[in-house]
PDB file of C-alpha atoms and ligand atoms in Angstrom:
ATOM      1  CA  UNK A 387      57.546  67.540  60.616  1.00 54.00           C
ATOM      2  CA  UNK A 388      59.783  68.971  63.285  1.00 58.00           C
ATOM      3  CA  UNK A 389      63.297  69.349  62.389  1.00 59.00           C
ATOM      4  CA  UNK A 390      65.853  66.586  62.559  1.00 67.00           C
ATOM      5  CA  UNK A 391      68.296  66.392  65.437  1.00 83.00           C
ATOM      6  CA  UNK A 392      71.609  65.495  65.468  1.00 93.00           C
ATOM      7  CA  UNK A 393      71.946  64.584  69.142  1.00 97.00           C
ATOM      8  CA  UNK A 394      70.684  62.366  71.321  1.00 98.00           C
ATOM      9  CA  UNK A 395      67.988  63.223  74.303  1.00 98.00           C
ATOM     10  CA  UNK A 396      67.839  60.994  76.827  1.00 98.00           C
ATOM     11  CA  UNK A 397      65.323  61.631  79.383  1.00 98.00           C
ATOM     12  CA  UNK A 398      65.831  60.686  83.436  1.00 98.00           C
ATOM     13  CA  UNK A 399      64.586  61.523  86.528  1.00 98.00           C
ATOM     14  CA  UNK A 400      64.558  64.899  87.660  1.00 97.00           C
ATOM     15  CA  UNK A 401      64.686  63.725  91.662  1.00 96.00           C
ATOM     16  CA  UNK A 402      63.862  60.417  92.710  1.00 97.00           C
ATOM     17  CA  UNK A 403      65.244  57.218  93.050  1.00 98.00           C
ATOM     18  CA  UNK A 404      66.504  56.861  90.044  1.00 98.00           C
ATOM     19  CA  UNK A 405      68.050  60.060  88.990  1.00 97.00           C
ATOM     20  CA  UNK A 406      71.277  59.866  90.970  1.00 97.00           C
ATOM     21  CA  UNK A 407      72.053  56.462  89.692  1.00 98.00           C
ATOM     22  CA  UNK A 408      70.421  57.019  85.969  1.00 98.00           C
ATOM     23  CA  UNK A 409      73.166  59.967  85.996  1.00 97.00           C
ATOM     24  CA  UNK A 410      75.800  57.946  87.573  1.00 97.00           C
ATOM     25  CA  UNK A 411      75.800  55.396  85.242  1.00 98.00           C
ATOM     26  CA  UNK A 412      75.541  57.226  81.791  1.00 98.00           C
ATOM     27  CA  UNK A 413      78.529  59.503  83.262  1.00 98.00           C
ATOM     28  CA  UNK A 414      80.336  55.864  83.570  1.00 98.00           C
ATOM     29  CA  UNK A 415      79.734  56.114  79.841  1.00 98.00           C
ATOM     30  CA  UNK A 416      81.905  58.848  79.669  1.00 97.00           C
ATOM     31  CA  UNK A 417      79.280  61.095  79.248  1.00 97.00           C
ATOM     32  CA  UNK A 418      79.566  64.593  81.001  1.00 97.00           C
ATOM     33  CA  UNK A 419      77.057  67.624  81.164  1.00 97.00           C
ATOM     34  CA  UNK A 420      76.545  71.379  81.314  1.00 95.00           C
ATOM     35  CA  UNK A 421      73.454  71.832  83.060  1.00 88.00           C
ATOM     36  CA  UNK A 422      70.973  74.623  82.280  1.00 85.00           C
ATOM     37  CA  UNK A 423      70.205  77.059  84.720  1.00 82.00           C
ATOM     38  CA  UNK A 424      66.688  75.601  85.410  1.00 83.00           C
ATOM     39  CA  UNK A 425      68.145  72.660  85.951  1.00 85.00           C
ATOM     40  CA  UNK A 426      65.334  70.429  83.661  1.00 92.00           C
ATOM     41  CA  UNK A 427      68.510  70.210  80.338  1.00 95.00           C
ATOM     42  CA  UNK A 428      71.307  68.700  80.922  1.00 96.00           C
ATOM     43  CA  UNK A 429      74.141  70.168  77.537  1.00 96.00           C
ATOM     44  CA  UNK A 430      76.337  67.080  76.977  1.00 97.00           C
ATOM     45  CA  UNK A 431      80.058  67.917  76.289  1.00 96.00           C
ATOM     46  CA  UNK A 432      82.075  65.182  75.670  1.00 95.00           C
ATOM     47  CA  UNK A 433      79.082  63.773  72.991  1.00 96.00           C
ATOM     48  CA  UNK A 434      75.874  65.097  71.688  1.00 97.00           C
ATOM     49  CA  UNK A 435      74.206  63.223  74.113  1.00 98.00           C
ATOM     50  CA  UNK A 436      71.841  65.964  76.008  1.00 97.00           C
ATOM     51  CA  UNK A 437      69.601  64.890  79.386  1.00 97.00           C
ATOM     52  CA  UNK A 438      65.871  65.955  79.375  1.00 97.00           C
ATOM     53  CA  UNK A 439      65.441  66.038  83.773  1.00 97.00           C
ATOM     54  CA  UNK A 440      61.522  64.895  83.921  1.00 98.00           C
ATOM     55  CA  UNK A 441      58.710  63.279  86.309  1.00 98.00           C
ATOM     56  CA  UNK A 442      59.604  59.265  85.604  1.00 98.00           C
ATOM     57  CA  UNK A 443      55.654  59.185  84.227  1.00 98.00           C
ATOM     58  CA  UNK A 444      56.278  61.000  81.513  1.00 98.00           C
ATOM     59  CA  UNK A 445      58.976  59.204  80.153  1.00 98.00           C
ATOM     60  CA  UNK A 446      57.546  56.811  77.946  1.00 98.00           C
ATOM     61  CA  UNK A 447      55.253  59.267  76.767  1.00 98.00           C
ATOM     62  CA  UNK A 448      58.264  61.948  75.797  1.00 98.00           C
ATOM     63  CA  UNK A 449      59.922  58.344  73.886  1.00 98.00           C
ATOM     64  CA  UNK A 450      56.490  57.636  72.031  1.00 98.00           C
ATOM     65  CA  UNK A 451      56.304  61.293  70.954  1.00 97.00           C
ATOM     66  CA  UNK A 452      59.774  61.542  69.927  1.00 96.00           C
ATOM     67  CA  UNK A 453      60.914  64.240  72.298  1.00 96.00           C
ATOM     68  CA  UNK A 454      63.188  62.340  73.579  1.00 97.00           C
ATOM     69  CA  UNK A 455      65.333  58.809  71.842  1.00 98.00           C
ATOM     70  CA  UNK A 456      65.425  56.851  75.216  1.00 98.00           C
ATOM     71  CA  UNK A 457      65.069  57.578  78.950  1.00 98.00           C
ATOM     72  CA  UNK A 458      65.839  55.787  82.305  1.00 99.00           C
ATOM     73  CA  UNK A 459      62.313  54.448  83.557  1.00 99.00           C
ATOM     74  CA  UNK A 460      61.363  51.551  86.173  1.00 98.00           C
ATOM     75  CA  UNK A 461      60.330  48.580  84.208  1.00 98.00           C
ATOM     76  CA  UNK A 462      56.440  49.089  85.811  1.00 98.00           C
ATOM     77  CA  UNK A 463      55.917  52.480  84.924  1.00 98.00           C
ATOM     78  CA  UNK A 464      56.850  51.244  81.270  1.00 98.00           C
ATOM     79  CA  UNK A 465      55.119  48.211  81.649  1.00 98.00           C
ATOM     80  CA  UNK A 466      52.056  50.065  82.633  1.00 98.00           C
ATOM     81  CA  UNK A 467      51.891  52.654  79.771  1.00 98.00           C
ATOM     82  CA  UNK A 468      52.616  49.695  77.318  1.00 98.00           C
ATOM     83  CA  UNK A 469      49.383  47.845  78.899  1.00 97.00           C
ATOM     84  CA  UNK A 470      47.080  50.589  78.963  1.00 97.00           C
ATOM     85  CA  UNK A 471      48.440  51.491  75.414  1.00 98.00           C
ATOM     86  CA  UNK A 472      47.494  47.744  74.233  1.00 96.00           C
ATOM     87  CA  UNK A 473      44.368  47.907  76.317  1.00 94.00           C
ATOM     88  CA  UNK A 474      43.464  51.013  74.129  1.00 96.00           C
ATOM     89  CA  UNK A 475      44.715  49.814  71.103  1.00 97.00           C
ATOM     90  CA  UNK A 476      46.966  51.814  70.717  1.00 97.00           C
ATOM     91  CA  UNK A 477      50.305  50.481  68.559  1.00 97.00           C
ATOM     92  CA  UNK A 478      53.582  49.726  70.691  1.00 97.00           C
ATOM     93  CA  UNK A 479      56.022  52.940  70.637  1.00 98.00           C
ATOM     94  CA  UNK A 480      58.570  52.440  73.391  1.00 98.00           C
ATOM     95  CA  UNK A 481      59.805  48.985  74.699  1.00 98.00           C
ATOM     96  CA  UNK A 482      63.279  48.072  77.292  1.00 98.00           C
ATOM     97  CA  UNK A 483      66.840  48.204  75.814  1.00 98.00           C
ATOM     98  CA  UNK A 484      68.118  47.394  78.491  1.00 98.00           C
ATOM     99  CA  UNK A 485      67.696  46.272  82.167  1.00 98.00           C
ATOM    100  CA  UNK A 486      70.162  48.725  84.362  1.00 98.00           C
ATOM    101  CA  UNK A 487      70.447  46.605  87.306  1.00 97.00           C
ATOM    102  CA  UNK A 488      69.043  48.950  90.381  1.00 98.00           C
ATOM    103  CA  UNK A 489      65.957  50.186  91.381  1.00 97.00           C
ATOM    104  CA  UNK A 490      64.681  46.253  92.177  1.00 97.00           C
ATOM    105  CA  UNK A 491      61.509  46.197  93.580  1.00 97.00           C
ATOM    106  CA  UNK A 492      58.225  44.767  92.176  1.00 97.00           C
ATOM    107  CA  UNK A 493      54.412  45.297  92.172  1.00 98.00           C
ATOM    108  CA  UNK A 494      53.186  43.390  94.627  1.00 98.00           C
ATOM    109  CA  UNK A 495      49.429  42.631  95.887  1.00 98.00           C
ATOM    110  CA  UNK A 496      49.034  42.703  99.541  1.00 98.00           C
ATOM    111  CA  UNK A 497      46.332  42.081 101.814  1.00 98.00           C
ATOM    112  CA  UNK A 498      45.495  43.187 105.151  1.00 97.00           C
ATOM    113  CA  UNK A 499      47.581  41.446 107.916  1.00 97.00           C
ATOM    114  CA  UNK A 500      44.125  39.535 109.790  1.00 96.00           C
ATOM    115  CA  UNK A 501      43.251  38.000 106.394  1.00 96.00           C
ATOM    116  CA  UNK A 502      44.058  34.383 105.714  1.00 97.00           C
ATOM    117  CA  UNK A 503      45.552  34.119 102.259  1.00 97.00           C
ATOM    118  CA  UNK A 504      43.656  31.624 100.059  1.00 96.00           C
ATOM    119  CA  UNK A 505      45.014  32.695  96.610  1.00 96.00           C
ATOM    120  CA  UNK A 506      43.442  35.543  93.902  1.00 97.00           C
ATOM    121  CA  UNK A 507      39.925  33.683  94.050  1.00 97.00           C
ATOM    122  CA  UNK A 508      39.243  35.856  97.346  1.00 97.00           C
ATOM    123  CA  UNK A 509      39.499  38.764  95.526  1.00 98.00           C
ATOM    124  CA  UNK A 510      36.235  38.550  93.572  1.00 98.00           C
ATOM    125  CA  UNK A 511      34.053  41.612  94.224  1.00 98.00           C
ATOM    126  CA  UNK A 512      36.684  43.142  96.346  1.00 98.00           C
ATOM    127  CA  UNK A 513      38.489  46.994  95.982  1.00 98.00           C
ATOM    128  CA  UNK A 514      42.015  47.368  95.068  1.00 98.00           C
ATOM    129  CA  UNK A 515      43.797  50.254  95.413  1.00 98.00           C
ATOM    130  CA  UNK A 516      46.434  50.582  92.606  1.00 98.00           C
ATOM    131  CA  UNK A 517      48.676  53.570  90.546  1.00 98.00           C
ATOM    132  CA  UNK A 518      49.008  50.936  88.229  1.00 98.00           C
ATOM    133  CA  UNK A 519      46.066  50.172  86.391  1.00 98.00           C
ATOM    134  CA  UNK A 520      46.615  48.359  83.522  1.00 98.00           C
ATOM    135  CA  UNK A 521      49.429  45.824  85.141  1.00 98.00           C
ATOM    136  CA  UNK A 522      46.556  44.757  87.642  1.00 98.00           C
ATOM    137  CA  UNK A 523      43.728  44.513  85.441  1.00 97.00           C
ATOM    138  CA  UNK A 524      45.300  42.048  83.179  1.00 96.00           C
ATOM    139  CA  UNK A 525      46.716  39.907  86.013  1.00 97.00           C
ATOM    140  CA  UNK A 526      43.266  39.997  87.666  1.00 98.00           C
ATOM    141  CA  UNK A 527      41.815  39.072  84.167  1.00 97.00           C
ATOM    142  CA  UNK A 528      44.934  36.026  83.779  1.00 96.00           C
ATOM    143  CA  UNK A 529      43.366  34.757  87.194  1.00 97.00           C
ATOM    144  CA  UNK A 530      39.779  34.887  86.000  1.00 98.00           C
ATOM    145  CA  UNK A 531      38.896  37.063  89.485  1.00 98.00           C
ATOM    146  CA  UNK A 532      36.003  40.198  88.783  1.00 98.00           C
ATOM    147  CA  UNK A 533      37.432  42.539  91.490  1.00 98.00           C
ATOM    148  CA  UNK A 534      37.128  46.476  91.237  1.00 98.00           C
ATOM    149  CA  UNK A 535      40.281  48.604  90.712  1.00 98.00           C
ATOM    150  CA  UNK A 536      40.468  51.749  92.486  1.00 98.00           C
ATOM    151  CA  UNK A 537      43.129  54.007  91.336  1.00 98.00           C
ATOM    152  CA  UNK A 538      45.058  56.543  93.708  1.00 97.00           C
ATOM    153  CA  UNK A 539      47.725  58.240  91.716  1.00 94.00           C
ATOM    154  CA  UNK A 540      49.577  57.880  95.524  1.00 91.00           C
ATOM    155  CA  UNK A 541      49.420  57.171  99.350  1.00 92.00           C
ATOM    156  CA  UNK A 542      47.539  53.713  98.097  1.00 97.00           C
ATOM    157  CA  UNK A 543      49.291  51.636 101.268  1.00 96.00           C
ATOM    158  CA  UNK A 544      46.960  53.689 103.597  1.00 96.00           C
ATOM    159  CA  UNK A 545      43.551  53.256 101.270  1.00 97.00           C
ATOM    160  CA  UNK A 546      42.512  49.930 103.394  1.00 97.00           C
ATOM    161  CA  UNK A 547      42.940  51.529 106.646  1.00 96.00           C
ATOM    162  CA  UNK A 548      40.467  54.783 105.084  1.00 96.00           C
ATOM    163  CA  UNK A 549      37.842  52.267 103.782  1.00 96.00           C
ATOM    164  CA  UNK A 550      39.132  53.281 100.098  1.00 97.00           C
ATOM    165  CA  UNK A 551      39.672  49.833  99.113  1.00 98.00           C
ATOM    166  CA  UNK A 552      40.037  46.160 101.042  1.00 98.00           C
ATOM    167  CA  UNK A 553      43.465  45.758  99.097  1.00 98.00           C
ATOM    168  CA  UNK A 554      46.016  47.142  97.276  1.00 98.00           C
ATOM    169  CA  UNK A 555      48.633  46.522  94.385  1.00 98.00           C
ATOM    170  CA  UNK A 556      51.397  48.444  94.726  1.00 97.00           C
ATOM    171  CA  UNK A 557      55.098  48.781  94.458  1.00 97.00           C
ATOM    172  CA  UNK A 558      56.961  46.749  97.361  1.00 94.00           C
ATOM    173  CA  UNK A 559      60.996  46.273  98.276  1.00 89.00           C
ATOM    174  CA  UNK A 560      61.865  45.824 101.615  1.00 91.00           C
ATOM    175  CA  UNK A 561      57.999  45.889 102.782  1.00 90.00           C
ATOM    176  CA  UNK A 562      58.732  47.871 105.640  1.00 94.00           C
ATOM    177  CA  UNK A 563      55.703  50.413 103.964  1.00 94.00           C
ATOM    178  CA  UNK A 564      53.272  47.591 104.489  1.00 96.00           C
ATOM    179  CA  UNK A 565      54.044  46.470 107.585  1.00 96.00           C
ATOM    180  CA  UNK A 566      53.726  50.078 108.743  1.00 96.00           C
ATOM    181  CA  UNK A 567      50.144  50.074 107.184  1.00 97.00           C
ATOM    182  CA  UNK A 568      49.120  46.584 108.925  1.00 97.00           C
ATOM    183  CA  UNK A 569      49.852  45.052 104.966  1.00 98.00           C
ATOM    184  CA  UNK A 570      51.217  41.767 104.019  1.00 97.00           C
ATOM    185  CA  UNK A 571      52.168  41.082 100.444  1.00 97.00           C
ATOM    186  CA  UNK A 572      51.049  38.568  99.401  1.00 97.00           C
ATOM    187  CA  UNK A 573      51.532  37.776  95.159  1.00 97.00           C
ATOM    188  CA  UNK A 574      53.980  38.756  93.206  1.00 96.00           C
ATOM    189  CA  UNK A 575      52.688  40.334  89.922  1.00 95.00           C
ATOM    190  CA  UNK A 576      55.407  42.044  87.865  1.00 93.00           C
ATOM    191  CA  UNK A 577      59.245  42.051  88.953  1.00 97.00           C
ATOM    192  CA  UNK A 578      61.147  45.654  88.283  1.00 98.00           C
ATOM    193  CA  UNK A 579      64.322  47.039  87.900  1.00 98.00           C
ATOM    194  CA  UNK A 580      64.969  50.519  86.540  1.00 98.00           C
ATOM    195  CA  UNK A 581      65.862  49.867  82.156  1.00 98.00           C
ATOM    196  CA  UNK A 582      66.890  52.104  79.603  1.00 98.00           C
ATOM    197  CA  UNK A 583      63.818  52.665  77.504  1.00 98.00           C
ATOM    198  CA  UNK A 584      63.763  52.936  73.444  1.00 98.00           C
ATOM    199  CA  UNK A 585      61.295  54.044  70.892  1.00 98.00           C
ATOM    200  CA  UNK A 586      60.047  50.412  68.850  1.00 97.00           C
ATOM    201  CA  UNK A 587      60.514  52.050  65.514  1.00 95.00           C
ATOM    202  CA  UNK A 588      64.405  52.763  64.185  1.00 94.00           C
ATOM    203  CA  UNK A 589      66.602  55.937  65.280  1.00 95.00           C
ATOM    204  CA  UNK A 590      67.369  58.183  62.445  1.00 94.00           C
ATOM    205  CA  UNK A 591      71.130  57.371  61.011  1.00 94.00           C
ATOM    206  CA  UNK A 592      73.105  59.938  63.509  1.00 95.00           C
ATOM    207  CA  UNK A 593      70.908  59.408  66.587  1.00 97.00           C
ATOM    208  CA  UNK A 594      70.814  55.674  65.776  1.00 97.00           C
ATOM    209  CA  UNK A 595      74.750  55.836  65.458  1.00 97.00           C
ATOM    210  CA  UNK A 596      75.017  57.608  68.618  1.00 98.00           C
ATOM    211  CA  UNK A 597      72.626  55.336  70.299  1.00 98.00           C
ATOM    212  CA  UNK A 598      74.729  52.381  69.228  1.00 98.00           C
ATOM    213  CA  UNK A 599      77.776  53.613  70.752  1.00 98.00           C
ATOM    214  CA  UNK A 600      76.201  54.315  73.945  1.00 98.00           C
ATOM    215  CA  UNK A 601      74.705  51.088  74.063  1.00 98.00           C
ATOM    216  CA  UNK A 602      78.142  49.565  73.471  1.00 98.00           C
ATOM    217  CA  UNK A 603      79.825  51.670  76.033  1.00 98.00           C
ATOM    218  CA  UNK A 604      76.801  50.735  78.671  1.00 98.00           C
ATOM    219  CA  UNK A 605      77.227  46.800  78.002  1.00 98.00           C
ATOM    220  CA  UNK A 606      80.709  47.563  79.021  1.00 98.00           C
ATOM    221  CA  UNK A 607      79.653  49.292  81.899  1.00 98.00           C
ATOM    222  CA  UNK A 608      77.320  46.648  82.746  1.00 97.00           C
ATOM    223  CA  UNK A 609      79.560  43.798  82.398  1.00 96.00           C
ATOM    224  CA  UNK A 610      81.870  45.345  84.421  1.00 93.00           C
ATOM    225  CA  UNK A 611      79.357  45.967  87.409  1.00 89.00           C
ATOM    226  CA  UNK A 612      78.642  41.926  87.087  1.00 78.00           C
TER     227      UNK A 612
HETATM  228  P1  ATP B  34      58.467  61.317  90.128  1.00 80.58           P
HETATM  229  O1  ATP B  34      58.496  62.585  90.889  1.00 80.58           O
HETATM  230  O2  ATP B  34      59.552  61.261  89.096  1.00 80.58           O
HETATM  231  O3  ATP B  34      57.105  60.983  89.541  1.00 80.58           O
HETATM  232  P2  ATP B  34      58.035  58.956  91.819  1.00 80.58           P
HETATM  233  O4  ATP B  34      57.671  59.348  93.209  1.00 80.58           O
HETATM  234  O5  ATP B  34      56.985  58.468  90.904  1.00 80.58           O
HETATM  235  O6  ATP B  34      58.858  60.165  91.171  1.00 80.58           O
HETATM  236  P3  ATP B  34      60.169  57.244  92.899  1.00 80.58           P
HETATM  237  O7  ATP B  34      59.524  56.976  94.204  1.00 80.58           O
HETATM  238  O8  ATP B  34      61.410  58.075  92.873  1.00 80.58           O
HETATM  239  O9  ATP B  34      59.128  57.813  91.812  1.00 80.58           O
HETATM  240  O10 ATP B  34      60.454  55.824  92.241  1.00 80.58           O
HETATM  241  C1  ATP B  34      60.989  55.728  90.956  1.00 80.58           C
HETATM  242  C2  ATP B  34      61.100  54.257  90.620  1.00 80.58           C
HETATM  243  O11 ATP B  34      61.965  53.599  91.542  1.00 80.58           O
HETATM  244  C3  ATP B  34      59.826  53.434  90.683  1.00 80.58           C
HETATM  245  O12 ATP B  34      59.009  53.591  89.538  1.00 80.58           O
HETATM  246  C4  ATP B  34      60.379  52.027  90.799  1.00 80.58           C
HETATM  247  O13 ATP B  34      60.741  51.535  89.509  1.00 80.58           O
HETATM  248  C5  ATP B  34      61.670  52.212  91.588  1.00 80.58           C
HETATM  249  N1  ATP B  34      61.599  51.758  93.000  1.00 80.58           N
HETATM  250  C6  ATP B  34      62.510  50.988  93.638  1.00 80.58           C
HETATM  251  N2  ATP B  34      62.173  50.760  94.907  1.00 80.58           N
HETATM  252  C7  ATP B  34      61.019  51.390  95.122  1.00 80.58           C
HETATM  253  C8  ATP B  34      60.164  51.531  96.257  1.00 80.58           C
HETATM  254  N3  ATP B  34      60.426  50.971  97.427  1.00 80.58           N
HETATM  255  N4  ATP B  34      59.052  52.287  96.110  1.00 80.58           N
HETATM  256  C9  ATP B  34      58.780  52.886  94.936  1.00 80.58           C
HETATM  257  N5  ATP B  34      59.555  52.769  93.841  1.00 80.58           N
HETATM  258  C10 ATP B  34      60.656  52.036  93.906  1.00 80.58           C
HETATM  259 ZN1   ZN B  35      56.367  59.119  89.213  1.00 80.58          ZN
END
């Protein structure tokens, strides 16, 4: 058993598009930092709330371990680790707190531009590129469509034009990446927004106290944004 802490670790974004707002908004919380020279701990000052500066992927995974108490994640990278955990069997360890209010996009399935869009049946016995799994084998199995997922862990806009795959499923906002690729979107399967991500099971009483004031302080915040 490791040793019990008595401050909070919340885990962001080390660069990305969420780490400048992520930070932004917990410092609205009146939260302030010392950082460590390599830049990957983040001391809080004005609370024992400390930052843990990771790869957004591993976020859920540092919640379900307990390495961290909560972290600032999109909604479909936490959405797809909770799939492929329930696809596995695996209990539920992390789940949203909160929804944050930037980092809209969602996961989108596009086709290539020529095609004539008749709905997910034309999918069957097709390739579709995807980083996300889990979130596109359950929608295909919600549309009854057999279609063969191909996963790239990136670059999965250009996999049609390489003969990789005849679609793909993958994270869209203004579209301008599709268009580039000859891509139209074409269904909407998951809508995201970066969320402030929780363990399922209960804080310990001082982390759980600290939690709950942050939480207050942030629905402040939030409100305030509205
Ligand atoms: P990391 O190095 O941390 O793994 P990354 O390249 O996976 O970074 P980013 O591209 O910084 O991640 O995106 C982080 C999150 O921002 C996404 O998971 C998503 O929730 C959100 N997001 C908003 N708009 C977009 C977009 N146009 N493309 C990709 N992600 C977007
Ligand atoms: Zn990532």
């Amino acid at each position: 058993v490791p040793p019990a802490r008595d401050r909070l670790r919340i885990a962001i974004q080390k660069s990305g598009r969420l780490a400048d707002p992520a930070r932004a908004l917990l410092a609205s919380c009146g939260l302030s930092w010392r950082e460590s020279r390599d830049r990957l701990f983040c001391y809080g000052e004005t609370l024992p709330v400390d930052l843990l500066l990771v790869r957004d992927d591993d976020i859920p995974g540092l919640i379900a371990d307990g390495v961290c108490d909560l972290g600032v994640v999109g909604r479909n990278v936490l959405a797809e680790q909770g799939a492929d955990r329930a696809a596995n069997d695996r209990p539920a360890a992390f789940r949203e707190w909160r929804s944050l209010g930037f980092g809209s996009c969602r996961l989108a399935l596009a086709v290539p531009e020529g095609w004539a869009w008749q709905g997910p049946a034309q999918l069957a016995g097709m390739r579709i590129a995807t980083s996300y799994p889990a979130l596109l084998s359950r929608w295909l199995a919600e549309q009854g469509v057999a279609a063969e997922v191909v996963l790239l862990s990136g670059s999965v806009e250009i996999a049609p034009r390489l003969g990789q795959a005849d679609a793909v499923c993958d994270i869209v906002s203004s579209g301008a990446t599709l268009a580039a690729n000859q891509l139209k979107p074409v269904a909407t399967m998951f809508e995201s927004e970066a969320v402030l991500a929780g363990p399922v099971a209960e804080l310990d009483a001082v982390r759980g106290e600290l939690a709950a004031l942050l939480l207050r302080r942030l629905d402040g915040v939030l409100r305030m944004r509205h």
